[in-house]
PDB file of C-alpha atoms in Angstrom:
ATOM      1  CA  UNK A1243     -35.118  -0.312  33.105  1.00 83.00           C
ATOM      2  CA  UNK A1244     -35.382   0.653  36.965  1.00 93.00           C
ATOM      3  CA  UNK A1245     -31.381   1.291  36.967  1.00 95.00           C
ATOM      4  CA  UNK A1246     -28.770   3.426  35.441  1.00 95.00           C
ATOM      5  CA  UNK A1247     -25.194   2.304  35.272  1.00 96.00           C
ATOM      6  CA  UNK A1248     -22.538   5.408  35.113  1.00 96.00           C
ATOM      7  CA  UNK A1249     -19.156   4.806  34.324  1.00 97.00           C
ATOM      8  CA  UNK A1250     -16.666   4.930  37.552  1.00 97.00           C
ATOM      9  CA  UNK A1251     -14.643   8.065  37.742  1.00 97.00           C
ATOM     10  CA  UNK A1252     -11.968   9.595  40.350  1.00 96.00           C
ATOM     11  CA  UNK A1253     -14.937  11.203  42.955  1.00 96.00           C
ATOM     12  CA  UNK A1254     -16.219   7.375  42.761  1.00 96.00           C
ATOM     13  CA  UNK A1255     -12.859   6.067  44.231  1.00 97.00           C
ATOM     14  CA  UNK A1256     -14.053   6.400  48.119  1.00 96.00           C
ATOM     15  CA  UNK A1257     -17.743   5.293  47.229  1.00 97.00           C
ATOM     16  CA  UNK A1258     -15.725   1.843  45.370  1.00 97.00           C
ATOM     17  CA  UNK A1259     -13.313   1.168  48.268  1.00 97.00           C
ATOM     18  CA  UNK A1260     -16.353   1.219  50.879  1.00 96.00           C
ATOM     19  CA  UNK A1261     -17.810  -1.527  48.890  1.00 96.00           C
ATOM     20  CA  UNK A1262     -14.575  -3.479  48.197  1.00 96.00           C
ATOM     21  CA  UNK A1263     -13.330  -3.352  51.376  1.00 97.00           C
ATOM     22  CA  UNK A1264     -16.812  -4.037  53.389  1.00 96.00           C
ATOM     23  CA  UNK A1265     -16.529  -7.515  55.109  1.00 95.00           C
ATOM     24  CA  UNK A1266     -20.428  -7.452  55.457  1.00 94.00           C
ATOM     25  CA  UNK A1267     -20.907  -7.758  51.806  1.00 95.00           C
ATOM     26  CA  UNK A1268     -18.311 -10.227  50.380  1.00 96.00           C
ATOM     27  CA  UNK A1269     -19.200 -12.994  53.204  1.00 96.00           C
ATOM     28  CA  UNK A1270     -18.385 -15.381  50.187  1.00 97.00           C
ATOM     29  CA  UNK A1271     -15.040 -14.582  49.860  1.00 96.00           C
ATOM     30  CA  UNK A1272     -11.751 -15.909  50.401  1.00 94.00           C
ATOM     31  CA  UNK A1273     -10.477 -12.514  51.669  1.00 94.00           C
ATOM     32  CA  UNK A1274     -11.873  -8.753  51.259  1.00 95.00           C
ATOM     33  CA  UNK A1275      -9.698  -5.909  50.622  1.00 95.00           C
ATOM     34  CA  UNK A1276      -8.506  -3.309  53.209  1.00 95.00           C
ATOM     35  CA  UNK A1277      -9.721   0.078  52.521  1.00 94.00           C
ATOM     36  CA  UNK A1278      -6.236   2.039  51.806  1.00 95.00           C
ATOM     37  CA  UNK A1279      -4.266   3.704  49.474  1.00 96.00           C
ATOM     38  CA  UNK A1280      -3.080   0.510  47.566  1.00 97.00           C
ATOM     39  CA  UNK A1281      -6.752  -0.334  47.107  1.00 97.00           C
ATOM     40  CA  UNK A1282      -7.546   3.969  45.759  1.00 97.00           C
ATOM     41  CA  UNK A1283      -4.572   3.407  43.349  1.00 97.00           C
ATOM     42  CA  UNK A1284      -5.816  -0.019  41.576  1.00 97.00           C
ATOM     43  CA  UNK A1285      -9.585   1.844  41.356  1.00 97.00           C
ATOM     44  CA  UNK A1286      -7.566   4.780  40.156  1.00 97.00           C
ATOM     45  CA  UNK A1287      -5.437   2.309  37.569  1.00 96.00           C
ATOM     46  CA  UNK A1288      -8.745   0.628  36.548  1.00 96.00           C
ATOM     47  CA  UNK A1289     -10.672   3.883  35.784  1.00 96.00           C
ATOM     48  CA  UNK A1290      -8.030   5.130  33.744  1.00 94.00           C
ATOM     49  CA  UNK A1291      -7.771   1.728  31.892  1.00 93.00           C
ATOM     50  CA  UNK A1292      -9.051  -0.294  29.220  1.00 92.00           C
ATOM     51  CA  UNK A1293      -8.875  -3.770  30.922  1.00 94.00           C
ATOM     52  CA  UNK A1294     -11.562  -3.068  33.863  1.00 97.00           C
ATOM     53  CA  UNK A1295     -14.736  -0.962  33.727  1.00 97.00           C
ATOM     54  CA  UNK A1296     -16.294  -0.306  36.578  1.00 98.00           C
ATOM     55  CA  UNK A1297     -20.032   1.150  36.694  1.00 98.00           C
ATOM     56  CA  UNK A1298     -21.964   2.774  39.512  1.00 97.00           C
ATOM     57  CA  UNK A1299     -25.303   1.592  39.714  1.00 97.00           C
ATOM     58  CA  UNK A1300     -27.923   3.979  40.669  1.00 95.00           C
ATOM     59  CA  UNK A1301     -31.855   3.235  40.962  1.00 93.00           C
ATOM     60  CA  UNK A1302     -34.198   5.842  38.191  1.00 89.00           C
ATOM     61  CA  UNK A1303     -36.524   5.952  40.891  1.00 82.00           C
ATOM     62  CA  UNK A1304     -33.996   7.614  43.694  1.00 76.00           C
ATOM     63  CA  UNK A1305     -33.266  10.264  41.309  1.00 72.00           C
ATOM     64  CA  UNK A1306     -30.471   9.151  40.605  1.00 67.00           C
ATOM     65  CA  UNK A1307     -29.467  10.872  44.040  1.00 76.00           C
ATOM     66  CA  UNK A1308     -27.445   7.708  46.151  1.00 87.00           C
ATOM     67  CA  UNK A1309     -25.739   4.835  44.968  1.00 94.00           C
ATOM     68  CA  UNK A1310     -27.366   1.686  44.972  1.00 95.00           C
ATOM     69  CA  UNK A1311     -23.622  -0.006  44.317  1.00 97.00           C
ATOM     70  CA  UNK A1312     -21.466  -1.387  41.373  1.00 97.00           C
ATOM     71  CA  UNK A1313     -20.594  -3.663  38.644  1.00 98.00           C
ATOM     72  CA  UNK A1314     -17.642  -4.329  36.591  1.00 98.00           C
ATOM     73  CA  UNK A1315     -16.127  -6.462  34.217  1.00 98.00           C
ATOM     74  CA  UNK A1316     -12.381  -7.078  33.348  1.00 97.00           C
ATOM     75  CA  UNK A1317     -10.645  -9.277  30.971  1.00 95.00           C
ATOM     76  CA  UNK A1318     -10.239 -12.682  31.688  1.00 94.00           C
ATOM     77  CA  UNK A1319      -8.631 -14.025  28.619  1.00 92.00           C
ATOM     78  CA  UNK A1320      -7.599 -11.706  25.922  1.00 90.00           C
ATOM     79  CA  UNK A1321      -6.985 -13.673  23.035  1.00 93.00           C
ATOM     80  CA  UNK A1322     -10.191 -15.648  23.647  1.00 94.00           C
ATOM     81  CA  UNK A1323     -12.212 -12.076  23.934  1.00 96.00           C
ATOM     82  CA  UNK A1324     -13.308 -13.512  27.552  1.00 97.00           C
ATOM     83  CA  UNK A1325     -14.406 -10.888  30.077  1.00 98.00           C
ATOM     84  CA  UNK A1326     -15.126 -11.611  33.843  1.00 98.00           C
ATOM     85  CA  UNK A1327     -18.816  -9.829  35.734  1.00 98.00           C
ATOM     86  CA  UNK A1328     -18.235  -8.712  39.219  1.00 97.00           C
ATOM     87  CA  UNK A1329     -21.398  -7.130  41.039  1.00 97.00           C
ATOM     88  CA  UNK A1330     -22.195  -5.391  44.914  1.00 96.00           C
ATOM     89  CA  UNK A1331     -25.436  -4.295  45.173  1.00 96.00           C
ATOM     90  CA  UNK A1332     -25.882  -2.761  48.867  1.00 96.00           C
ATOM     91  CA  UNK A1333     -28.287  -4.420  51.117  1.00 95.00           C
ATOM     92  CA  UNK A1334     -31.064  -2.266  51.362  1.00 93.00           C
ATOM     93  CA  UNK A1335     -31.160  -2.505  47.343  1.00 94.00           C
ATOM     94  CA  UNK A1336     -31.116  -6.600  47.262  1.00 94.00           C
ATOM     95  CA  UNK A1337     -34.225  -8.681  46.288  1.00 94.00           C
ATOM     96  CA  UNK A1338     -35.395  -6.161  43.953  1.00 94.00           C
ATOM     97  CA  UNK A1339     -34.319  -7.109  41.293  1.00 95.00           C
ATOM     98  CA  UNK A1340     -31.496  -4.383  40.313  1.00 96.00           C
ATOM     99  CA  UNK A1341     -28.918  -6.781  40.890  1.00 97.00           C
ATOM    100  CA  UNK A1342     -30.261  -8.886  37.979  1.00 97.00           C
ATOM    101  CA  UNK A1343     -31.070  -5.548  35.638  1.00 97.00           C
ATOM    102  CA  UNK A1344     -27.606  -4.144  36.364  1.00 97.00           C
ATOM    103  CA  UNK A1345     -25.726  -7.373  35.986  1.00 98.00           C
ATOM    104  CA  UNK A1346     -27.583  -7.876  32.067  1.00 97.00           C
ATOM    105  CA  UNK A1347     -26.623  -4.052  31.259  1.00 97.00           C
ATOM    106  CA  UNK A1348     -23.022  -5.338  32.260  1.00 98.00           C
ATOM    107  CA  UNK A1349     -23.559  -8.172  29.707  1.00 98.00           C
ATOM    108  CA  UNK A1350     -24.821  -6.148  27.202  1.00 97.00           C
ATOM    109  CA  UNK A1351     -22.011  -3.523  27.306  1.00 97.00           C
ATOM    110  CA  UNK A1352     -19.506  -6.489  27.501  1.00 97.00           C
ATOM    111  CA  UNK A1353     -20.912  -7.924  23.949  1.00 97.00           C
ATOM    112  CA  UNK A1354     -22.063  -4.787  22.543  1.00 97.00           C
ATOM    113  CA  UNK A1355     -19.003  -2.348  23.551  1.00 96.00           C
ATOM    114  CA  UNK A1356     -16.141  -4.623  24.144  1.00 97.00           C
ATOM    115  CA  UNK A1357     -16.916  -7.340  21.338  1.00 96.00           C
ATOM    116  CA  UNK A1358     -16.926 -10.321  23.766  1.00 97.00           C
ATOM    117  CA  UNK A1359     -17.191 -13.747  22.431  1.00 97.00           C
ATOM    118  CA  UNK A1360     -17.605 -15.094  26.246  1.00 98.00           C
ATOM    119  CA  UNK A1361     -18.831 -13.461  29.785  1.00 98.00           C
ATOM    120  CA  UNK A1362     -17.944 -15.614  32.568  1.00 98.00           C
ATOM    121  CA  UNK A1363     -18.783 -15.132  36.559  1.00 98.00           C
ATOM    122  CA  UNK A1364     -17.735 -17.555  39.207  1.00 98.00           C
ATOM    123  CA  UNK A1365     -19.056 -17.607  42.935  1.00 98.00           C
ATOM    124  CA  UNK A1366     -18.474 -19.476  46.224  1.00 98.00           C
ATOM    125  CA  UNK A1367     -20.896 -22.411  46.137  1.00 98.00           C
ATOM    126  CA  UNK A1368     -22.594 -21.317  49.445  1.00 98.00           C
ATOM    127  CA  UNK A1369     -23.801 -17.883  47.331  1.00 97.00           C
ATOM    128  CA  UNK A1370     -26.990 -18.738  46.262  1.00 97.00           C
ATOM    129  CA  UNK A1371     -28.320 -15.331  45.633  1.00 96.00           C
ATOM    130  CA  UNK A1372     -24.854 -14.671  43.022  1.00 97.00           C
ATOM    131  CA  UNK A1373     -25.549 -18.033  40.731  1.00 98.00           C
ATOM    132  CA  UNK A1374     -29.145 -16.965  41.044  1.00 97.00           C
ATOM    133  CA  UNK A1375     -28.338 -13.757  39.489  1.00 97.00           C
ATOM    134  CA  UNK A1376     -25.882 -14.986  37.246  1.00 98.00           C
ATOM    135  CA  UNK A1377     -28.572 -17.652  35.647  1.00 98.00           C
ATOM    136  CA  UNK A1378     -31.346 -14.683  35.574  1.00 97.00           C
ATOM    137  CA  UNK A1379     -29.097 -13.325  33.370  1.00 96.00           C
ATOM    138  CA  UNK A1380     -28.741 -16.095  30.782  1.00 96.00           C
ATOM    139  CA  UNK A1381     -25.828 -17.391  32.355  1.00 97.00           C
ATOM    140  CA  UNK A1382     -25.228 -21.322  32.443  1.00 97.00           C
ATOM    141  CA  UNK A1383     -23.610 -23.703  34.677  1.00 98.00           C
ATOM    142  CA  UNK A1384     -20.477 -24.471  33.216  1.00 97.00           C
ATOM    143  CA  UNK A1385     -18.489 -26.638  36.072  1.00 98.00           C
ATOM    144  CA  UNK A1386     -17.619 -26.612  39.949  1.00 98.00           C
ATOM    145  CA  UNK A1387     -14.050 -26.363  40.712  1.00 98.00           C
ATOM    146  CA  UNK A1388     -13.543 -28.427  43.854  1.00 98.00           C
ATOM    147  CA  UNK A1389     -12.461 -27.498  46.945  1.00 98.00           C
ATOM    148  CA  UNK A1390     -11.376 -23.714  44.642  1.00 97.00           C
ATOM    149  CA  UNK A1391     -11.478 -21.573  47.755  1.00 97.00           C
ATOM    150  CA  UNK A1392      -9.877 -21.535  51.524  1.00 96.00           C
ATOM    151  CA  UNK A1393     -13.305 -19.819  52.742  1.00 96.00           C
ATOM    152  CA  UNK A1394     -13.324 -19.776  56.531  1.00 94.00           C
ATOM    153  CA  UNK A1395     -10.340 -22.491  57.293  1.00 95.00           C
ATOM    154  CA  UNK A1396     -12.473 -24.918  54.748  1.00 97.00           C
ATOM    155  CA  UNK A1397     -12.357 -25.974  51.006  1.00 98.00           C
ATOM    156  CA  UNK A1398     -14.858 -24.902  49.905  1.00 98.00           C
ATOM    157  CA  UNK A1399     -16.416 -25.574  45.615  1.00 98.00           C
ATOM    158  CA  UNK A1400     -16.463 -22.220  43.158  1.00 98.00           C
ATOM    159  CA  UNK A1401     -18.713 -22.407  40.548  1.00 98.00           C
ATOM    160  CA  UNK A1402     -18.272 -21.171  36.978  1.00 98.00           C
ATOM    161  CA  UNK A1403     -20.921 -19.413  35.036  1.00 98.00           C
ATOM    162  CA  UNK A1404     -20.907 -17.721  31.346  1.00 98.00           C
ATOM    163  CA  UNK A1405     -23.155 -17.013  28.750  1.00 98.00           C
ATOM    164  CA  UNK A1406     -21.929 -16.658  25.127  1.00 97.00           C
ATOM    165  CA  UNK A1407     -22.315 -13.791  22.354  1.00 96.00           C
ATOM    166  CA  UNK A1408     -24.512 -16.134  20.148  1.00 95.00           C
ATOM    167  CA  UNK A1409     -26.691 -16.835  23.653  1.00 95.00           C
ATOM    168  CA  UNK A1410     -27.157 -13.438  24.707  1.00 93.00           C
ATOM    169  CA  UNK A1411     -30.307 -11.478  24.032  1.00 81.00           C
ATOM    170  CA  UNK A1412     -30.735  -8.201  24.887  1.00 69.00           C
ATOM    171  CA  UNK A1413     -33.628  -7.310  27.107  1.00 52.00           C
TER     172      UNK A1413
END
């Protein structure tokens, strides 16, 4: 393992709304987040939840010393023990590798800590580097929903990834 993944706390909060709010990094998005105190107070709510965990990810080799950028994963259906993988991995960290090795940790704590059955991602079909990532993982193909996001003034397909408990296989 080349990263560590540290549990989000309250002196993460401005690191988290840099990243969520950073138009440069969620190109693939319908919309990105404004960096205020609506967004501090729903990292704030998350941290002190049990619905969304949020992880810093930091590279062994750095020391540990900056952030190389986060993962989380929140429920997505609670009866069906479903839990949804978000990841941000700054750019000067991408095609390394550490997206892929943070984003199986993720999958591993989902199956291993929260007793999921499923893990699901979903990404804008013009994100190759995400469904890469997500199939690295283990994660399959499951379906395209058409025309799922207003990206840019145009429909545009989302696909849907997951990987189940009896798939996954710790690395």
């Amino acid at each position: 393992e080349r990263v560590i993944l540290t549990r989000a706390v309250e002196s993460n909060i401005d690191f988290l709304c840099r990243i969520e709010s950073d138009k440069d990094l969620w190109i693939y998005e319908e919309s990105v987040k404004d960096n205020d105190d609506k967004l501090r107070e729903q990292f704030r709510k998350q941290i002190n939840g049990n619905t969304c965990h949020n992880f810093i990810v930091t590279i062994k080799e750095d020391n540990l010393k900056h952030p190389s950028g986060f993962v989380s994963v929140w429920q997505y259906t609670d009866w069906r023990k479903s839990w949804e993988v978000g990841y941000s991995i700054l750019p000067q960290y991408q095609n390394k590798g550490y997206g892929v090795e943070s984003l199986k940790l993720l999958i591993g704590f989902a199956f291993k800590e929260l007793k999921a059955h499923k893990v699901v991602g979903m990404c804008n079909i013009m994100n190759v580097a995400s469904a890469k990532m997500m199939t690295k993982c283990g994660m399959r193909l499951e379906g395209v929903f058409r025309e799922e996001l207003d990206w840019h003034g145009k429909w545009t397909d989302q696909q849907f990834y997951s990987i189940l408990e009896s798939e996954f296989i710790e690395v």
